[in-house]
mmCIF file of C-alpha atoms in Angstrom:
data_model
loop_
_atom_site.group_PDB
_atom_site.id
_atom_site.type_symbol
_atom_site.label_atom_id
_atom_site.label_comp_id
_atom_site.label_asym_id
_atom_site.label_seq_id
_atom_site.Cartn_x
_atom_site.Cartn_y
_atom_site.Cartn_z
ATOM 1 C CA LEU P 300 -7.087 285.108 -53.731
ATOM 2 C CA GLU P 301 -7.018 283.211 -57.231
ATOM 3 C CA GLU P 302 -2.720 282.222 -55.678
ATOM 4 C CA THR P 303 -4.634 280.721 -52.419
ATOM 5 C CA LEU P 304 -7.235 279.174 -54.582
ATOM 6 C CA GLY P 305 -4.079 277.508 -57.482
ATOM 7 C CA LYS P 306 -2.443 276.446 -54.831
ATOM 8 C CA LEU P 307 -5.308 274.531 -52.996
ATOM 9 C CA GLN P 308 -6.092 272.958 -56.390
ATOM 10 C CA ALA P 309 -2.257 272.124 -56.746
ATOM 11 C CA GLU P 310 -2.295 270.611 -53.094
ATOM 12 C CA LEU P 311 -5.655 268.635 -54.072
ATOM 13 C CA GLY P 312 -4.354 266.999 -57.456
ATOM 14 C CA GLU P 313 -1.169 266.214 -55.459
ATOM 15 C CA ARG P 314 -3.864 264.412 -52.801
ATOM 16 C CA VAL P 315 -6.230 262.886 -55.274
ATOM 17 C CA GLY P 316 -2.466 261.515 -56.751
ATOM 18 C CA ASP P 317 -1.689 259.705 -53.434
ATOM 19 C CA ILE P 318 -5.126 258.488 -52.469
ATOM 20 C CA GLU P 319 -4.954 256.986 -56.608
ATOM 21 C CA ARG P 320 -1.452 255.154 -55.395
ATOM 22 C CA ILE P 321 -2.669 254.123 -52.236
ATOM 23 C CA ALA P 322 -5.380 252.243 -53.974
ATOM 24 C CA LYS P 323 -3.034 250.813 -56.329
ATOM 25 C CA LYS P 324 -0.705 249.451 -53.984
ATOM 26 C CA GLN P 325 -3.963 247.868 -51.652
ATOM 27 C CA GLU P 326 -5.235 246.409 -55.144
ATOM 28 C CA GLU P 327 -1.542 244.760 -55.569
ATOM 29 C CA ALA P 328 -1.289 243.687 -51.652
ATOM 30 C CA ALA P 329 -4.846 241.858 -51.987
ATOM 31 C CA SER P 330 -3.814 240.300 -55.348
ATOM 32 C CA ILE P 331 -0.148 239.160 -53.326
ATOM 33 C CA ARG P 332 -2.490 237.728 -50.709
ATOM 34 C CA LEU P 333 -4.532 235.938 -52.721
ATOM 35 C CA LYS P 334 -1.835 233.897 -54.656
ATOM 36 C CA ALA P 335 0.043 233.576 -50.856
ATOM 37 C CA GLU P 336 -3.548 232.420 -49.602
ATOM 38 C CA ASN P 337 -3.906 229.911 -53.000
ATOM 39 C CA HIS P 338 -0.250 228.953 -52.645
ATOM 40 C CA VAL P 339 -0.729 227.552 -49.286
ATOM 41 C CA ILE P 340 -4.460 226.096 -49.733
ATOM 42 C CA MET P 341 -3.097 224.048 -52.939
ATOM 43 C CA MET P 342 -0.600 222.968 -50.257
ATOM 44 C CA LEU P 343 -3.457 221.463 -48.164
ATOM 45 C CA ILE P 344 -4.829 220.259 -50.928
ATOM 46 C CA ARG P 345 -1.528 217.919 -52.246
ATOM 47 C CA GLN P 346 -1.736 216.612 -48.720
ATOM 48 C CA ARG P 347 -5.249 215.663 -48.576
ATOM 49 C CA GLU P 348 -4.848 214.300 -52.049
ATOM 50 C CA ALA P 349 -2.109 211.448 -50.432
ATOM 51 C CA VAL P 350 -3.931 210.842 -47.441
ATOM 52 C CA VAL P 351 -7.306 210.122 -49.845
ATOM 53 C CA GLU P 352 -4.967 208.158 -51.702
ATOM 54 C CA ALA P 353 -3.393 206.036 -48.930
ATOM 55 C CA LEU P 354 -7.333 205.354 -47.259
ATOM 56 C CA ASP P 355 -8.093 204.082 -50.876
ATOM 57 C CA LYS P 356 -4.638 201.725 -50.526
ATOM 58 C CA THR P 357 -6.695 200.101 -46.967
ATOM 59 C CA ARG P 358 -10.044 199.299 -49.034
ATOM 60 C CA ALA P 359 -8.366 198.220 -51.927
ATOM 61 C CA ASN P 360 -5.708 195.949 -49.926
ATOM 62 C CA PRO P 361 -7.216 194.804 -47.153
ATOM 63 C CA LEU P 362 -4.893 192.065 -44.652
ATOM 64 C CA PRO P 363 -4.983 188.926 -45.050
ATOM 65 C CA ASP P 364 -6.397 186.966 -42.574
ATOM 66 C CA ARG P 365 -3.090 185.178 -41.265
ATOM 67 C CA PHE P 366 -2.699 184.281 -37.527
ATOM 68 C CA TRP P 367 0.513 186.411 -37.889
ATOM 69 C CA LEU P 368 -1.238 189.233 -39.002
ATOM 70 C CA ARG P 369 -4.256 189.474 -36.141
ATOM 71 C CA ALA P 370 -1.963 191.548 -33.509
ATOM 72 C CA ALA P 371 -1.148 193.881 -36.025
ATOM 73 C CA LYS P 372 -5.395 194.522 -37.376
ATOM 74 C CA PRO P 373 -6.254 196.437 -34.520
ATOM 75 C CA LYS P 374 -3.079 198.963 -34.994
ATOM 76 C CA ILE P 375 -3.526 198.919 -38.196
ATOM 77 C CA SER P 376 -7.428 199.840 -37.787
ATOM 78 C CA GLU P 377 -6.133 202.749 -34.951
ATOM 79 C CA CYS P 378 -4.396 204.122 -37.749
ATOM 80 C CA VAL P 379 -7.181 204.257 -40.900
ATOM 81 C CA ASP P 380 -9.230 205.869 -38.145
ATOM 82 C CA SER P 381 -6.793 208.241 -37.346
ATOM 83 C CA LEU P 382 -6.173 209.143 -41.111
ATOM 84 C CA ARG P 383 -9.962 209.752 -41.522
ATOM 85 C CA LEU P 384 -9.933 212.050 -39.057
ATOM 86 C CA VAL P 385 -7.302 213.554 -40.628
ATOM 87 C CA LEU P 386 -9.330 213.968 -43.623
ATOM 88 C CA ALA P 387 -11.858 215.346 -42.034
ATOM 89 C CA LYS P 388 -9.790 218.541 -40.241
ATOM 90 C CA MET P 389 -8.465 218.908 -43.704
ATOM 91 C CA ASP P 390 -11.503 219.257 -45.436
ATOM 92 C CA ASP P 391 -13.008 221.100 -42.250
ATOM 93 C CA ALA P 392 -9.928 223.610 -42.532
ATOM 94 C CA LEU P 393 -10.899 223.939 -46.756
ATOM 95 C CA ARG P 394 -14.434 224.882 -45.944
ATOM 96 C CA GLN P 395 -13.328 227.250 -43.554
ATOM 97 C CA LEU P 396 -11.048 228.919 -46.298
ATOM 98 C CA GLU P 397 -14.056 229.217 -48.566
ATOM 99 C CA VAL P 398 -12.623 226.189 -50.629
ATOM 100 C CA SER P 399 -15.440 223.776 -52.100
ATOM 101 C CA PRO P 400 -15.038 220.167 -53.850
ATOM 102 C CA ILE P 401 -16.266 220.427 -57.552
ATOM 103 C CA GLY P 402 -18.308 217.278 -58.838
ATOM 104 C CA LYS P 403 -20.218 214.660 -57.277
ATOM 105 C CA VAL P 404 -21.495 211.534 -58.960
ATOM 106 C CA GLY P 405 -24.789 211.715 -60.315
ATOM 107 C CA GLU P 406 -24.233 215.367 -61.484
ATOM 108 C CA ALA P 407 -23.931 217.015 -65.026
ATOM 109 C CA PHE P 408 -20.204 216.995 -66.641
ATOM 110 C CA ASP P 409 -19.016 220.705 -66.172
ATOM 111 C CA PRO P 410 -15.980 221.210 -68.583
ATOM 112 C CA SER P 411 -15.352 224.174 -67.537
ATOM 113 C CA CYS P 412 -13.897 222.600 -64.002
ATOM 114 C CA MET P 413 -13.911 218.757 -64.885
ATOM 115 C CA LYS P 414 -11.736 217.119 -67.275
ATOM 116 C CA ALA P 415 -13.455 213.991 -68.492
ATOM 117 C CA MET P 416 -11.025 210.998 -68.508
ATOM 118 C CA GLU P 417 -12.562 208.457 -69.406
ATOM 119 C CA THR P 418 -16.310 207.778 -70.725
ATOM 120 C CA ARG P 419 -18.802 204.771 -69.939
ATOM 121 C CA LEU P 420 -21.820 204.162 -72.045
ATOM 122 C CA ASP P 421 -24.116 202.384 -68.838
ATOM 123 C CA GLY P 422 -25.503 205.384 -67.837
ATOM 124 C CA GLU P 423 -27.300 209.063 -68.103
ATOM 125 C CA LYS P 424 -25.435 210.716 -70.796
ATOM 126 C CA GLY P 425 -23.523 213.794 -69.710
ATOM 127 C CA THR P 426 -23.242 212.941 -66.230
ATOM 128 C CA ILE P 427 -20.318 211.939 -63.797
ATOM 129 C CA ALA P 428 -19.949 208.053 -62.962
ATOM 130 C CA GLN P 429 -16.529 208.787 -60.988
ATOM 131 C CA VAL P 430 -14.528 210.789 -59.604
ATOM 132 C CA MET P 431 -11.181 209.675 -60.091
ATOM 133 C CA ARG P 432 -9.597 212.693 -58.632
ATOM 134 C CA GLN P 433 -11.281 215.775 -56.248
ATOM 135 C CA GLY P 434 -11.197 219.504 -57.489
ATOM 136 C CA PHE P 435 -11.378 222.230 -55.719
ATOM 137 C CA LYS P 436 -13.062 225.931 -56.284
ATOM 138 C CA ARG P 437 -12.756 229.134 -54.157
ATOM 139 C CA LYS P 438 -14.829 232.140 -54.578
ATOM 140 C CA GLY P 439 -15.672 230.876 -57.663
ATOM 141 C CA ASP P 440 -12.363 230.216 -59.143
ATOM 142 C CA VAL P 441 -11.124 226.686 -60.319
ATOM 143 C CA LEU P 442 -8.176 225.898 -58.077
ATOM 144 C CA LEU P 443 -7.967 222.542 -59.273
ATOM 145 C CA GLU P 444 -10.125 220.776 -61.890
ATOM 146 C CA THR P 445 -11.851 217.730 -61.147
ATOM 147 C CA GLU P 446 -10.655 214.570 -63.204
ATOM 148 C CA VAL P 447 -13.655 212.741 -63.912
ATOM 149 C CA VAL P 448 -15.503 209.447 -65.621
ATOM 150 C CA VAL P 449 -18.494 210.800 -68.018
ATOM 151 C CA PHE P 450 -20.953 208.706 -69.221
ATOM 152 C CA LYS P 451 -21.427 208.801 -72.735
#
């Protein structure tokens, strides 16, 4: 009986060791998956930045009213509308991946997830005057700091 009990205890010890090894492998797999997901998300964020930059350029540099450009304006307008649609779809994809933007104009500056690029004096102290580059977080982790102008 003691011999059987000893064998069972040894086998139980082996099984506990197996369970611990499996749990460790599962933790490692979850960590690898999270890193891979975050890598793909960062690629999507970079592409989003390119779309935002293109839209900003179209707003900052409207076409002059020249007769030879009049025919092109509707097509250019369609392209801009398409870029806006792409941006909306990218933002929707980020939301589905539990990624949210950090910081809006008027909110309090948070140095843990934001970087002050400039300061201004003509507003409420410690609040965001302008978002220069949108940052994002996922499940509480900062993926990309928001670059802002802050009222001093």
